[in-house]
Short mmCIF file of C-alpha atoms in Angstrom, two decimals:
data_model
loop_
_atom_site.label_atom_id
_atom_site.label_comp_id
_atom_site.label_asym_id
_atom_site.label_seq_id
_atom_site.Cartn_x
_atom_site.Cartn_y
_atom_site.Cartn_z
CA PRO A 1 -37.41 -11.13 46.75
CA ASN A 2 -35.86 -8.03 48.45
CA VAL A 3 -32.67 -8.20 46.15
CA VAL A 4 -32.61 -5.11 43.34
CA SER A 5 -31.54 -6.61 40.16
CA GLU A 6 -31.77 -6.57 36.37
CA ARG A 7 -32.83 -10.01 36.26
CA ASN A 8 -36.11 -8.57 37.62
CA ILE A 9 -36.79 -6.39 34.95
CA ASP A 10 -38.31 -8.17 31.76
CA ILE A 11 -37.98 -6.60 28.46
CA ILE A 12 -40.40 -8.26 25.89
CA VAL A 13 -40.08 -7.08 22.23
CA GLN A 14 -43.00 -8.04 19.86
CA GLY A 15 -42.48 -7.77 16.06
CA PRO A 16 -42.07 -9.64 12.91
CA VAL A 17 -38.69 -11.58 12.59
CA THR A 18 -38.71 -11.02 8.92
CA VAL A 19 -38.94 -7.81 7.28
CA LYS A 20 -38.82 -6.77 3.37
CA ALA A 21 -36.57 -4.23 2.69
CA GLY A 22 -38.26 -0.57 2.25
CA GLU A 23 -41.13 -1.75 4.75
CA GLU A 24 -41.72 -0.20 7.99
CA LEU A 25 -41.12 -2.19 10.90
CA ASN A 26 -43.33 -1.86 14.13
CA LEU A 27 -42.05 -3.04 17.33
CA GLN A 28 -44.04 -3.22 20.47
CA ILE A 29 -41.88 -3.19 23.33
CA GLY A 30 -43.11 -4.16 26.65
CA ILE A 31 -41.00 -3.27 30.23
CA THR A 32 -41.90 -5.00 33.31
CA ASN A 33 -40.46 -4.04 36.98
CA LYS A 34 -40.71 -7.28 39.05
CA ASN A 35 -38.13 -5.41 41.67
CA THR A 36 -39.95 -4.36 45.15
CA THR A 37 -38.34 -0.79 44.33
CA ALA A 38 -39.42 1.76 41.73
CA LEU A 39 -37.43 2.42 38.87
CA ASP A 40 -36.66 6.07 38.28
CA GLN A 41 -35.46 8.19 35.52
CA VAL A 42 -36.01 5.43 33.09
CA GLU A 43 -35.12 5.63 29.10
CA LEU A 44 -34.79 3.13 26.49
CA THR A 45 -32.36 3.77 23.53
CA SER A 46 -32.73 1.60 20.52
CA ILE A 47 -29.66 1.43 17.99
CA TRP A 48 -30.86 0.42 14.53
CA PRO A 49 -29.08 -1.07 11.50
CA ALA A 50 -27.10 1.06 9.34
CA GLY A 51 -29.44 2.07 6.21
CA THR A 52 -32.60 2.62 8.23
CA LYS A 53 -34.87 5.60 7.54
CA ASP A 54 -37.00 7.79 9.87
CA SER A 55 -40.82 6.52 9.46
CA ASN A 56 -42.31 9.99 9.31
CA SER A 57 -39.74 11.49 6.53
CA GLY A 58 -38.58 8.22 4.90
CA ILE A 59 -35.62 10.01 3.92
CA GLN A 60 -33.90 11.06 7.25
CA ASP A 61 -31.45 8.38 8.60
CA LEU A 62 -32.45 6.69 11.91
CA VAL A 63 -29.45 5.84 13.71
CA PHE A 64 -30.87 5.64 17.34
CA GLN A 65 -33.99 6.61 19.13
CA THR A 66 -34.17 7.39 22.77
CA GLN A 67 -37.53 7.57 24.71
CA LYS A 68 -37.87 9.02 28.34
CA ILE A 69 -40.01 6.74 30.38
CA GLY A 70 -39.80 8.41 33.49
CA GLN A 71 -40.72 6.20 36.60
CA ILE A 72 -41.94 2.35 36.60
CA ALA A 73 -43.50 1.16 39.92
CA SER A 74 -42.89 -2.01 41.38
CA GLY A 75 -44.93 -4.47 39.44
CA GLU A 76 -45.83 -2.01 36.78
CA THR A 77 -45.79 -2.70 32.86
CA VAL A 78 -44.93 0.01 30.60
CA ASN A 79 -45.37 -0.20 27.00
CA VAL A 80 -43.48 1.55 24.29
CA ALA A 81 -43.23 1.36 20.41
CA GLY A 82 -40.30 1.70 18.08
CA LYS A 83 -40.56 2.06 14.34
CA GLY A 84 -38.41 2.71 11.41
CA VAL A 85 -38.13 1.96 7.44
CA ILE A 86 -35.54 -1.05 7.33
CA PHE A 87 -33.37 -1.28 4.18
CA GLY A 88 -30.79 -3.97 3.44
CA LYS A 89 -29.72 -6.78 1.12
CA GLU A 90 -31.74 -9.92 0.62
CA ASN A 91 -30.66 -12.42 3.54
CA ASP A 92 -29.26 -9.75 5.27
CA GLU A 93 -29.53 -10.67 9.28
CA LEU A 94 -29.81 -7.24 11.09
CA GLU A 95 -29.66 -6.52 14.76
CA ILE A 96 -31.35 -3.73 16.79
CA LYS A 97 -29.53 -3.15 20.05
CA LEU A 98 -31.86 -1.85 23.20
CA THR A 99 -30.62 -0.61 26.40
CA LEU A 100 -32.48 0.39 29.21
CA ARG A 101 -31.16 2.70 31.63
CA TYR A 102 -32.37 3.77 34.94
CA HIS A 103 -31.98 4.82 38.61
CA LEU A 104 -33.31 3.40 41.62
CA ALA A 105 -35.37 5.39 44.17
CA GLY A 106 -33.12 7.36 46.43
CA SER A 107 -29.98 6.70 44.50
CA ASN A 108 -27.80 8.43 41.96
CA ASN A 109 -26.22 5.27 40.56
CA LEU A 110 -27.02 4.23 36.70
CA PHE A 111 -28.11 0.96 35.93
CA VAL A 112 -28.34 -0.67 32.55
CA LYS A 113 -29.53 -3.57 31.04
CA GLU A 114 -29.27 -4.23 27.23
CA LEU A 115 -31.01 -6.71 24.88
CA SER A 116 -30.58 -7.45 21.14
CA TYR A 117 -33.65 -8.00 18.72
CA ARG A 118 -32.50 -9.88 15.38
CA LEU A 119 -34.55 -9.98 12.27
CA LYS A 120 -33.94 -10.94 8.44
CA VAL A 121 -34.35 -9.22 5.29
CA THR A 122 -36.54 -11.22 2.93
CA ALA A 123 -36.08 -8.84 -0.40
CA SER A 124 -33.86 -5.74 -1.17
CA PRO A 125 -35.13 -2.81 -1.60
CA ILE A 126 -34.25 -2.53 -5.30
CA ASP A 127 -34.31 -5.53 -7.79
CA LEU A 128 -31.09 -5.66 -9.79
CA SER A 129 -30.78 -7.59 -13.10
CA VAL A 130 -28.13 -7.61 -15.69
CA VAL A 131 -28.10 -9.06 -19.29
CA ILE A 132 -24.84 -10.00 -20.72
CA PRO A 133 -23.67 -12.20 -23.34
CA PRO A 134 -22.22 -15.66 -21.97
CA GLU A 135 -19.58 -15.14 -24.35
CA VAL A 136 -17.82 -12.99 -26.77
CA ASN A 137 -14.93 -12.47 -29.12
CA SER A 138 -11.90 -10.63 -27.89
CA ASN A 139 -12.17 -7.08 -29.06
CA GLN A 140 -15.66 -7.37 -30.56
CA GLU A 141 -18.30 -4.86 -29.34
CA PHE A 142 -21.28 -6.00 -27.11
CA MET A 143 -23.69 -4.59 -24.95
CA ILE A 144 -24.53 -4.69 -21.20
CA GLU A 145 -28.02 -4.10 -20.21
CA ILE A 146 -28.54 -2.91 -16.44
CA LYS A 147 -32.15 -2.62 -14.82
CA ALA A 148 -32.94 -1.34 -11.62
CA VAL A 149 -36.46 -1.86 -9.95
CA ALA A 150 -37.35 -0.20 -6.72
CA ASN A 151 -39.11 -3.21 -4.79
CA SER A 152 -40.42 -1.11 -1.70
CA ASP A 153 -43.41 0.56 -0.32
CA LYS A 154 -41.69 3.71 0.38
CA PRO A 155 -39.36 5.90 -1.96
CA VAL A 156 -35.35 4.96 -2.17
CA SER A 157 -33.48 8.07 -2.05
CA ASN A 158 -29.74 8.86 -3.92
CA VAL A 159 -29.58 5.51 -5.52
CA MET A 160 -26.20 4.92 -7.10
CA MET A 161 -24.84 2.16 -9.56
CA GLU A 162 -21.47 1.29 -9.65
CA VAL A 163 -19.88 -1.34 -12.30
CA VAL A 164 -16.56 -2.72 -11.43
CA PHE A 165 -15.02 -3.62 -14.88
CA PRO A 166 -12.77 -6.52 -15.20
CA SER A 167 -8.98 -6.01 -16.79
CA GLY A 168 -9.10 -5.46 -20.71
CA PHE A 169 -12.70 -3.87 -20.73
CA GLN A 170 -13.03 -0.74 -22.35
CA LEU A 171 -16.35 1.12 -21.99
CA LYS A 172 -17.12 2.72 -25.42
CA SER A 173 -20.46 4.27 -25.18
CA ALA A 174 -23.45 4.45 -22.49
CA ASP A 175 -26.85 5.93 -23.14
CA ILE A 176 -26.72 7.49 -19.78
CA PRO A 177 -23.25 9.10 -19.16
CA PRO A 178 -21.50 8.01 -16.07
CA GLY A 179 -20.24 10.04 -13.66
CA ASP A 180 -16.88 10.14 -11.58
CA GLY A 181 -14.24 7.61 -12.69
CA GLY A 182 -16.36 6.37 -15.87
CA ASN A 183 -18.15 3.55 -14.08
CA LYS A 184 -20.53 5.16 -11.53
CA TRP A 185 -24.13 6.22 -12.16
CA LEU A 186 -26.36 8.65 -9.90
CA LEU A 187 -29.70 7.38 -10.65
CA GLY A 188 -31.63 9.89 -8.28
CA ASP A 189 -34.66 9.01 -6.03
CA LEU A 190 -36.69 5.77 -7.08
CA ALA A 191 -40.34 5.75 -6.47
CA PRO A 192 -42.10 2.44 -5.64
CA ASN A 193 -42.18 0.34 -8.63
CA ALA A 194 -40.07 2.91 -10.29
CA GLN A 195 -37.28 1.61 -13.03
CA ARG A 196 -34.03 2.74 -14.46
CA THR A 197 -32.10 1.04 -17.41
CA ILE A 198 -28.57 1.83 -18.25
CA LYS A 199 -27.15 0.34 -21.36
CA LEU A 200 -23.51 0.22 -22.07
CA LYS A 201 -21.60 -0.76 -24.91
CA GLY A 202 -17.60 -2.18 -24.72
CA VAL A 203 -15.02 -4.16 -25.88
CA ILE A 204 -12.84 -6.57 -24.07
CA GLU A 205 -9.48 -8.23 -24.86
CA GLY A 206 -8.37 -11.19 -23.73
CA GLN A 207 -7.02 -14.95 -24.67
CA SER A 208 -9.36 -17.47 -25.61
CA GLU A 209 -11.42 -19.11 -23.01
CA GLN A 210 -10.41 -16.54 -20.46
CA LEU A 211 -13.39 -15.84 -17.85
CA ARG A 212 -13.75 -12.07 -16.84
CA ALA A 213 -15.99 -11.21 -14.19
CA PHE A 214 -18.08 -7.92 -13.89
CA GLU A 215 -19.48 -6.71 -10.46
CA PHE A 216 -22.44 -4.44 -10.38
CA ARG A 217 -23.36 -2.61 -6.86
CA LEU A 218 -26.25 -0.67 -6.42
CA GLY A 219 -26.76 1.43 -2.98
CA ALA A 220 -27.52 4.51 -1.21
CA ALA A 221 -24.89 7.62 -2.06
CA ALA A 222 -24.20 9.71 0.74
CA ASP A 223 -26.09 12.71 -0.93
CA LYS A 224 -27.15 14.10 -4.33
CA GLN A 225 -23.45 15.17 -5.44
CA SER A 226 -21.49 12.21 -3.86
CA GLN A 227 -19.93 9.50 -6.03
CA VAL A 228 -19.32 7.01 -3.23
CA ILE A 229 -22.23 4.41 -2.15
CA SER A 230 -22.34 4.73 1.66
CA PHE A 231 -24.83 1.84 1.88
CA LEU A 232 -25.26 -1.36 -0.27
CA TYR A 233 -28.82 -2.45 -1.17
CA ASN A 234 -27.73 -5.07 -3.81
CA ASP A 235 -24.91 -6.57 -5.61
CA LEU A 236 -24.28 -8.87 -8.83
CA PHE A 237 -21.61 -10.69 -10.25
CA LYS A 238 -21.77 -11.51 -14.20
CA SER A 239 -19.06 -13.55 -16.15
CA LEU A 240 -18.02 -13.89 -19.76
CA THR A 241 -15.91 -16.10 -21.55
CA ILE A 242 -13.55 -14.56 -24.22
CA LYS A 243 -13.61 -16.82 -27.56
CA ARG A 244 -11.05 -16.39 -30.22
CA PRO A 245 -12.53 -14.51 -33.73
CA PHE A 246 -12.98 -16.65 -36.77
CA LEU A 247 -10.21 -14.54 -37.84
CA GLY A 248 -7.72 -13.06 -35.21
CA LEU A 249 -6.28 -9.77 -35.47
CA GLU A 250 -3.78 -8.25 -32.76
CA PHE A 251 -1.62 -5.56 -32.56
CA ILE A 252 1.82 -6.40 -31.07
CA GLU A 253 3.99 -3.90 -29.47
CA GLN A 254 7.47 -5.11 -28.66
CA ALA A 255 8.71 -2.02 -26.57
CA ASN A 256 5.80 -2.11 -23.85
CA ALA A 257 4.72 -5.98 -24.13
CA GLY A 258 2.28 -6.59 -21.95
CA ALA A 259 1.39 -3.05 -20.66
CA ASP A 260 -2.07 -1.55 -20.23
CA ASN A 261 -1.19 1.72 -22.00
CA LEU A 262 0.57 1.73 -25.48
CA THR A 263 2.81 5.04 -25.44
CA GLN A 264 5.57 6.45 -27.87
CA ARG A 265 8.21 9.17 -26.94
CA SER A 266 9.15 11.83 -29.09
CA GLY A 267 11.78 11.41 -31.43
CA GLN A 268 11.71 7.64 -31.29
CA THR A 269 10.91 5.26 -34.14
CA TYR A 270 8.61 2.49 -33.19
CA LYS A 271 8.04 -0.96 -35.00
CA TYR A 272 4.94 -2.89 -34.49
CA GLY A 273 3.39 -5.95 -35.65
CA ILE A 274 -0.01 -6.69 -36.89
CA GLY A 275 -0.70 -10.41 -36.18
CA TRP A 276 -3.23 -12.31 -38.14
CA SER A 277 -4.48 -16.08 -37.81
CA ASN A 278 -7.07 -18.42 -39.05
CA ASN A 279 -8.94 -19.83 -36.28
CA LEU A 280 -11.65 -21.49 -38.59
CA SER A 281 -11.42 -25.20 -39.47
CA GLY A 282 -11.47 -24.61 -43.24
CA ALA A 283 -9.48 -22.08 -45.40
CA VAL A 284 -10.30 -18.49 -45.95
CA GLU A 285 -9.26 -16.62 -49.31
CA ASP A 286 -9.05 -13.09 -50.19
CA VAL A 287 -7.59 -12.16 -47.04
CA LEU A 288 -7.67 -8.20 -46.94
CA VAL A 289 -6.33 -6.15 -43.54
CA LYS A 290 -7.45 -2.67 -43.60
CA GLY A 291 -6.45 0.33 -41.27
CA VAL A 292 -7.14 3.90 -40.68
CA ILE A 293 -4.62 6.13 -38.63
CA SER A 294 -5.82 9.60 -37.23
CA GLY A 295 -5.02 11.96 -34.34
CA ASN A 296 -3.00 14.92 -33.70
CA ALA A 297 0.46 13.15 -33.19
CA VAL A 298 0.33 11.04 -36.52
CA ASN A 299 3.63 11.76 -38.39
CA LYS A 300 2.64 10.83 -42.04
CA SER A 301 6.16 10.83 -43.37
CA THR A 302 7.42 8.31 -41.01
CA ILE A 303 4.64 5.67 -41.51
CA ASP A 304 5.87 2.47 -43.23
CA ALA A 305 3.95 -0.73 -44.04
CA PRO A 306 6.74 -2.81 -45.76
CA GLU A 307 4.40 -5.80 -46.97
CA GLY A 308 1.36 -3.11 -47.39
CA TYR A 309 0.61 0.18 -48.84
CA TYR A 310 0.06 3.56 -47.06
CA SER A 311 -1.96 6.33 -48.50
CA SER A 312 -0.83 9.58 -47.01
CA GLY A 313 -3.63 11.34 -48.57
CA ASP A 314 -6.43 9.48 -46.26
CA ASN A 315 -4.18 8.12 -43.69
CA ARG A 316 -4.95 4.54 -44.83
CA LEU A 317 -3.07 1.35 -44.55
CA THR A 318 -3.92 -1.82 -46.97
CA TRP A 319 -2.39 -5.35 -47.04
CA ASP A 320 -4.22 -7.63 -49.55
CA LYS A 321 -2.90 -10.45 -51.81
CA ASN A 322 -1.78 -8.13 -54.09
CA THR A 323 1.05 -6.76 -51.67
CA TYR A 324 0.87 -9.97 -49.64
CA LYS A 325 0.69 -13.03 -51.37
CA THR A 326 0.07 -15.31 -48.16
CA PHE A 327 -3.35 -13.42 -48.26
CA LYS A 328 -4.47 -15.12 -51.33
CA SER A 329 -5.58 -18.14 -49.17
CA ILE A 330 -4.65 -19.09 -45.51
CA GLU A 331 -4.99 -22.72 -44.43
CA PRO A 332 -6.56 -23.31 -40.89
CA GLY A 333 -4.42 -22.45 -38.13
CA GLN A 334 -2.01 -20.63 -40.13
CA SER A 335 -0.70 -17.31 -38.75
CA GLY A 336 1.59 -14.57 -39.57
CA SER A 337 2.66 -11.29 -38.61
CA LEU A 338 2.54 -8.01 -40.73
CA GLY A 339 5.04 -4.79 -40.09
CA LEU A 340 4.36 -1.16 -39.07
CA VAL A 341 6.95 1.36 -38.65
CA MET A 342 5.69 4.84 -37.41
CA SER A 343 7.30 7.90 -35.34
CA PRO A 344 5.10 10.66 -33.36
CA ALA A 345 5.03 14.25 -34.80
CA PRO A 346 7.36 16.68 -33.19
CA LEU A 347 5.45 18.02 -30.18
CA VAL A 348 6.91 21.52 -30.44
CA SER A 349 6.78 23.51 -33.37
CA ALA A 350 7.25 27.56 -33.61
CA GLY A 351 6.48 28.12 -30.17
CA GLN A 352 3.48 26.01 -30.04
CA THR A 353 2.97 22.75 -28.65
CA ILE A 354 0.61 19.66 -29.47
CA LYS A 355 -1.81 19.30 -26.48
CA ASN A 356 -2.35 15.42 -25.23
CA PRO A 357 -0.90 13.99 -28.28
CA VAL A 358 -2.50 10.78 -29.32
CA ILE A 359 -2.42 8.46 -32.68
CA ASN A 360 -5.62 6.21 -33.06
CA LEU A 361 -5.47 3.23 -35.17
CA VAL A 362 -8.44 1.26 -36.49
CA LEU A 363 -7.61 -2.05 -38.10
CA ASN A 364 -9.91 -4.76 -39.78
CA ILE A 365 -9.22 -7.97 -40.95
CA SER A 366 -11.46 -9.88 -43.79
CA GLY A 367 -11.90 -13.03 -45.75
CA THR A 368 -14.24 -15.18 -47.51
CA ARG A 369 -14.63 -18.64 -45.69
CA VAL A 370 -14.68 -21.81 -47.85
CA SER A 371 -15.25 -24.51 -45.34
CA GLU A 372 -17.05 -27.42 -46.73
CA GLY A 373 -20.61 -27.34 -45.79
CA PHE A 374 -20.53 -23.62 -45.10
CA ALA A 375 -21.75 -21.14 -47.74
CA ARG A 376 -19.06 -18.38 -49.29
CA GLU A 377 -19.33 -15.90 -46.50
CA ARG A 378 -17.45 -13.16 -45.65
CA VAL A 379 -16.00 -13.18 -41.98
CA GLU A 380 -14.12 -10.23 -40.33
CA THR A 381 -12.49 -8.75 -37.08
CA ASP A 382 -12.28 -5.35 -35.85
CA ILE A 383 -9.75 -4.09 -33.24
CA THR A 384 -8.87 -0.41 -32.19
CA ARG A 385 -5.74 1.12 -30.45
CA THR A 386 -4.77 4.38 -29.03
CA ILE A 387 -1.15 5.24 -28.70
CA LYS A 388 -0.47 8.38 -26.47
CA VAL A 389 2.54 10.07 -26.59
CA ASP A 390 4.64 11.08 -23.71
CA SER A 391 5.35 14.79 -22.78
CA LEU A 392 8.73 16.14 -23.74
CA VAL A 393 10.15 17.67 -20.20
CA SER A 394 13.57 18.70 -19.91
CA LEU A 395 15.81 19.48 -16.67
CA SER A 396 18.67 21.74 -16.81
CA ALA A 397 21.01 22.45 -13.70
CA LEU A 398 23.14 25.61 -13.92
CA SER A 399 26.01 26.75 -11.73
CA GLU A 400 26.11 30.69 -11.47
CA TYR A 401 28.01 33.36 -9.65
CA HIS A 402 27.38 37.06 -11.06
CA THR A 403 23.66 36.30 -12.01
CA GLY A 404 20.88 34.92 -10.15
CA PRO A 405 18.81 36.35 -7.13
CA PHE A 406 21.84 36.25 -4.77
CA SER A 407 24.98 37.88 -4.25
CA ASN A 408 27.74 35.45 -4.05
CA SER A 409 30.86 36.24 -2.30
CA GLY A 410 34.69 34.50 -2.09
CA PRO A 411 37.57 34.08 -4.77
CA ILE A 412 37.14 33.20 -8.26
CA PRO A 413 38.98 31.09 -9.37
CA PRO A 414 38.12 29.37 -6.05
CA LYS A 415 41.31 28.75 -3.65
CA VAL A 416 42.22 26.10 -1.27
CA GLU A 417 40.71 26.42 2.15
CA LYS A 418 38.69 29.73 1.15
CA ALA A 419 34.79 29.97 0.99
CA THR A 420 33.40 30.62 -2.14
CA THR A 421 29.37 30.78 -2.61
CA TYR A 422 27.49 29.70 -5.98
CA THR A 423 24.12 30.22 -7.05
CA ILE A 424 22.45 26.74 -8.28
CA GLU A 425 19.68 27.05 -10.67
CA TRP A 426 17.28 24.04 -11.63
CA LYS A 427 14.84 24.36 -14.32
CA MET A 428 12.25 22.79 -16.40
CA THR A 429 10.23 23.12 -19.62
CA ASN A 430 7.14 20.54 -20.19
CA SER A 431 5.49 20.59 -23.57
CA SER A 432 2.24 18.83 -24.11
CA ASN A 433 0.57 16.76 -21.28
CA ASP A 434 0.04 18.28 -17.46
CA LEU A 435 2.49 16.52 -14.98
CA LYS A 436 1.82 15.94 -11.36
CA ASP A 437 3.76 14.91 -8.38
CA ILE A 438 7.16 16.26 -9.97
CA ALA A 439 10.07 16.45 -7.66
CA VAL A 440 13.81 17.35 -8.55
CA GLU A 441 16.37 16.22 -6.31
CA GLY A 442 20.27 16.31 -5.98
CA THR A 443 23.05 15.45 -3.45
CA ILE A 444 25.90 17.94 -2.47
CA PRO A 445 29.08 16.23 -1.84
CA LEU A 446 31.50 16.89 1.45
CA GLY A 447 33.23 20.22 1.34
CA VAL A 448 30.23 21.79 -0.08
CA SER A 449 27.43 23.42 2.44
CA TRP A 450 23.92 24.49 2.52
CA VAL A 451 23.52 28.21 2.91
CA GLY A 452 19.56 28.20 3.27
CA LEU A 453 18.78 30.88 0.32
CA THR A 454 16.13 29.59 -1.91
CA SER A 455 14.39 31.40 -4.63
CA PRO A 456 11.63 32.32 -5.53
CA GLY A 457 9.34 32.01 -2.38
CA THR A 458 6.73 30.15 -4.35
CA GLU A 459 8.93 27.27 -4.81
CA ASN A 460 9.41 24.51 -2.07
CA VAL A 461 13.35 23.67 -1.82
CA SER A 462 14.66 21.99 1.08
CA PHE A 463 17.73 20.40 2.41
CA ASP A 464 18.38 17.14 4.53
CA GLU A 465 21.54 17.42 6.45
CA LYS A 466 21.59 13.69 7.21
CA THR A 467 21.25 12.41 3.47
CA ARG A 468 22.79 15.92 2.10
CA ARG A 469 19.84 15.84 -0.48
CA ILE A 470 18.45 18.80 -1.90
CA ARG A 471 14.79 18.43 -3.02
CA TRP A 472 12.60 20.73 -5.00
CA ASP A 473 8.71 19.71 -4.70
CA VAL A 474 7.57 21.10 -7.77
CA GLY A 475 4.12 19.62 -7.94
CA GLU A 476 2.13 20.04 -10.97
CA VAL A 477 3.35 21.18 -14.27
CA LYS A 478 1.00 22.48 -16.91
CA ALA A 479 1.52 21.63 -20.53
CA GLY A 480 3.38 24.53 -22.51
CA THR A 481 5.49 25.42 -19.40
CA GLY A 482 8.50 26.83 -20.41
CA ILE A 483 7.29 27.15 -24.02
CA GLU A 484 3.86 28.94 -24.21
CA SER A 485 4.61 29.91 -20.51
CA PRO A 486 7.29 30.98 -18.23
CA VAL A 487 9.88 28.12 -17.37
CA ARG A 488 9.76 26.98 -13.53
CA ASN A 489 12.87 27.27 -12.12
CA ALA A 490 14.21 27.16 -8.33
CA PHE A 491 17.47 28.98 -7.08
CA PHE A 492 19.54 28.07 -4.10
CA GLN A 493 22.87 29.07 -2.81
CA LEU A 494 25.84 26.35 -1.57
CA LYS A 495 29.19 27.44 -0.28
CA LEU A 496 32.40 25.52 -1.41
CA VAL A 497 35.56 25.26 0.84
CA PRO A 498 38.13 23.44 -1.63
CA SER A 499 40.62 21.09 -0.18
CA ALA A 500 44.37 21.13 -0.99
CA ASN A 501 43.93 17.38 -3.33
CA GLN A 502 41.46 19.86 -5.54
CA VAL A 503 43.90 21.99 -6.79
CA GLY A 504 43.65 22.10 -10.52
CA LYS A 505 40.26 20.75 -10.50
CA SER A 506 36.59 21.80 -10.85
CA PRO A 507 34.84 20.58 -7.81
CA VAL A 508 31.50 18.98 -7.88
CA LEU A 509 28.92 21.45 -6.20
CA VAL A 510 25.79 18.93 -6.97
CA GLU A 511 25.47 15.51 -8.37
CA ASN A 512 22.83 12.79 -8.69
CA THR A 513 20.53 15.33 -9.96
CA SER A 514 17.42 13.59 -11.39
CA LEU A 515 13.60 14.69 -12.01
CA GLN A 516 10.66 12.35 -11.14
CA GLY A 517 6.74 12.29 -11.47
CA LEU A 518 4.02 11.40 -13.52
CA ASP A 519 2.58 12.00 -17.32
CA THR A 520 -1.15 12.51 -16.30
CA TRP A 521 -2.02 11.98 -20.13
CA SER A 522 -0.15 8.83 -21.10
CA GLY A 523 0.16 7.52 -17.78
CA SER A 524 4.15 7.08 -17.90
CA SER A 525 6.54 7.72 -15.30
CA VAL A 526 8.57 10.90 -16.01
CA GLU A 527 12.29 10.26 -14.97
CA ILE A 528 14.99 12.79 -16.21
CA ARG A 529 18.74 12.94 -14.86
CA ALA A 530 20.66 16.26 -15.41
CA ASP A 531 24.42 16.73 -15.85
CA VAL A 532 26.74 17.21 -12.61
CA ILE A 533 27.08 20.88 -11.32
CA THR A 534 30.79 21.89 -11.19
CA THR A 535 32.37 25.36 -10.82
CA ALA A 536 32.79 25.18 -14.32
CA VAL A 537 29.98 28.07 -14.40
CA LYS A 538 27.66 28.00 -17.31
CA GLY A 539 25.10 30.59 -16.42
CA ASP A 540 27.83 33.70 -16.42
CA SER A 541 28.97 35.12 -20.00
CA SER A 542 31.75 36.85 -17.79
CA PHE A 543 33.46 33.56 -16.53
CA ARG A 544 36.67 33.06 -18.23
CA PRO A 545 38.50 30.05 -19.06
CA GLY A 546 40.29 28.56 -16.00
CA ASP A 547 37.75 30.38 -13.44
CA ASP A 548 36.46 26.97 -12.13
CA LEU A 549 39.97 25.41 -11.31
CA VAL A 550 41.19 25.47 -7.78
CA GLU A 551 44.17 27.48 -6.89
CA ARG A 552 46.35 27.36 -3.99
#
């Protein structure tokens, strides 16, 4: 009985073991000291579950509460209260951690007793419901309706909705425009029983009988400008099955088969296929495929539809039974392909560039269903495709002696075992799309050394002695660079000491020069290689034939 121990301190918590999200939780905490010695400097700290709000404001986050109790005499019971507004998903099991800190009379030692109080969330603070069709045709437009209803006695702040779309889905429209990334909606504060509805329209592409899942996430944003859910209130998964349309229509690109993005490059010709199929149990007559081509990169003179007709006046494509006899009647299960040839328009003309070049293609197939037991009806399918054109990027690599930002020295032509310095210039241009993460690298061979001079000071050029790699971190390059605005270039100086076995030759100064990065519009990787740089100076008009050849 004379032993002072935490086992002689009782902490009894009275409160509900279940709570509805958004409701205030009230706890009555009784602390009894059964020790023969008083407890001094007593304080109780409670750590609340993530998402808990302060009861007084209903908005401020409640992470922990500390209550200073003071002294608890031997045999005394002290009652304290703890309260907060609990949030969480339905069926979440939450925990409140209680920590009692105290000293013994006449002692400076700190003692601790801990306790956990568990409870379960019986309902989410926001009810989430989603209406989505159980099955859709590939490339058929459909609607998704999302409804959020506040199910709390207190206002719910900074509510955000996020939809994780499956592969192959393309959002066409939303009655409430999304924010960052095109899949997040900041709904603001929801008063008790308030409702928010979002209606989306989109299309999804896939093979027949494929199952695709959407995830709908509802939670609290970190603040009114944030685009990140910091605490989840509710989430829901909905799936649909992709069905084959009555008349199948497919846009086939051989060059980038299976790629998510369709792209073209300036100056190249592209051959496409337009696949069609009859997925009905009966024949389809008078089949018609129509197409409309639009966009700032359309090159009318290159468009050809071998089995059909292209009208450059209104940019329309037509395939019917007159141009393609098979379309008079196609049998069940029958399929085929139509041809389409095109090239993108030149991206640079008269010093002007096409910004974010794109070709849009809308295709429609229709026909009359003549199956037994069905009235003659018109069936049709639509698809759309967007083809983005890569920016036209160039990289040139030159050696210079009399020109450039540095003074060079040494004999010209270069002489065996005599040092000659050269200025190297890398420069690039970019036509139509903004680029990012651009870097240029090259290697210097043995016999060539890095002097350490670079220009201009705004460009980041470095040298790695171990790999002998020179790197120019260009970073972002705006559209029109070198065409509508100055070129991007970087200079650095190298020193050559020719060897006797190089007599009569043009020694290499920089080799394996390449540019890499990303086209932010088309999503394509940018990869370009430059010519080997030798002592055959291309940047000086004063150089004469033979000035590049090593002499004794």
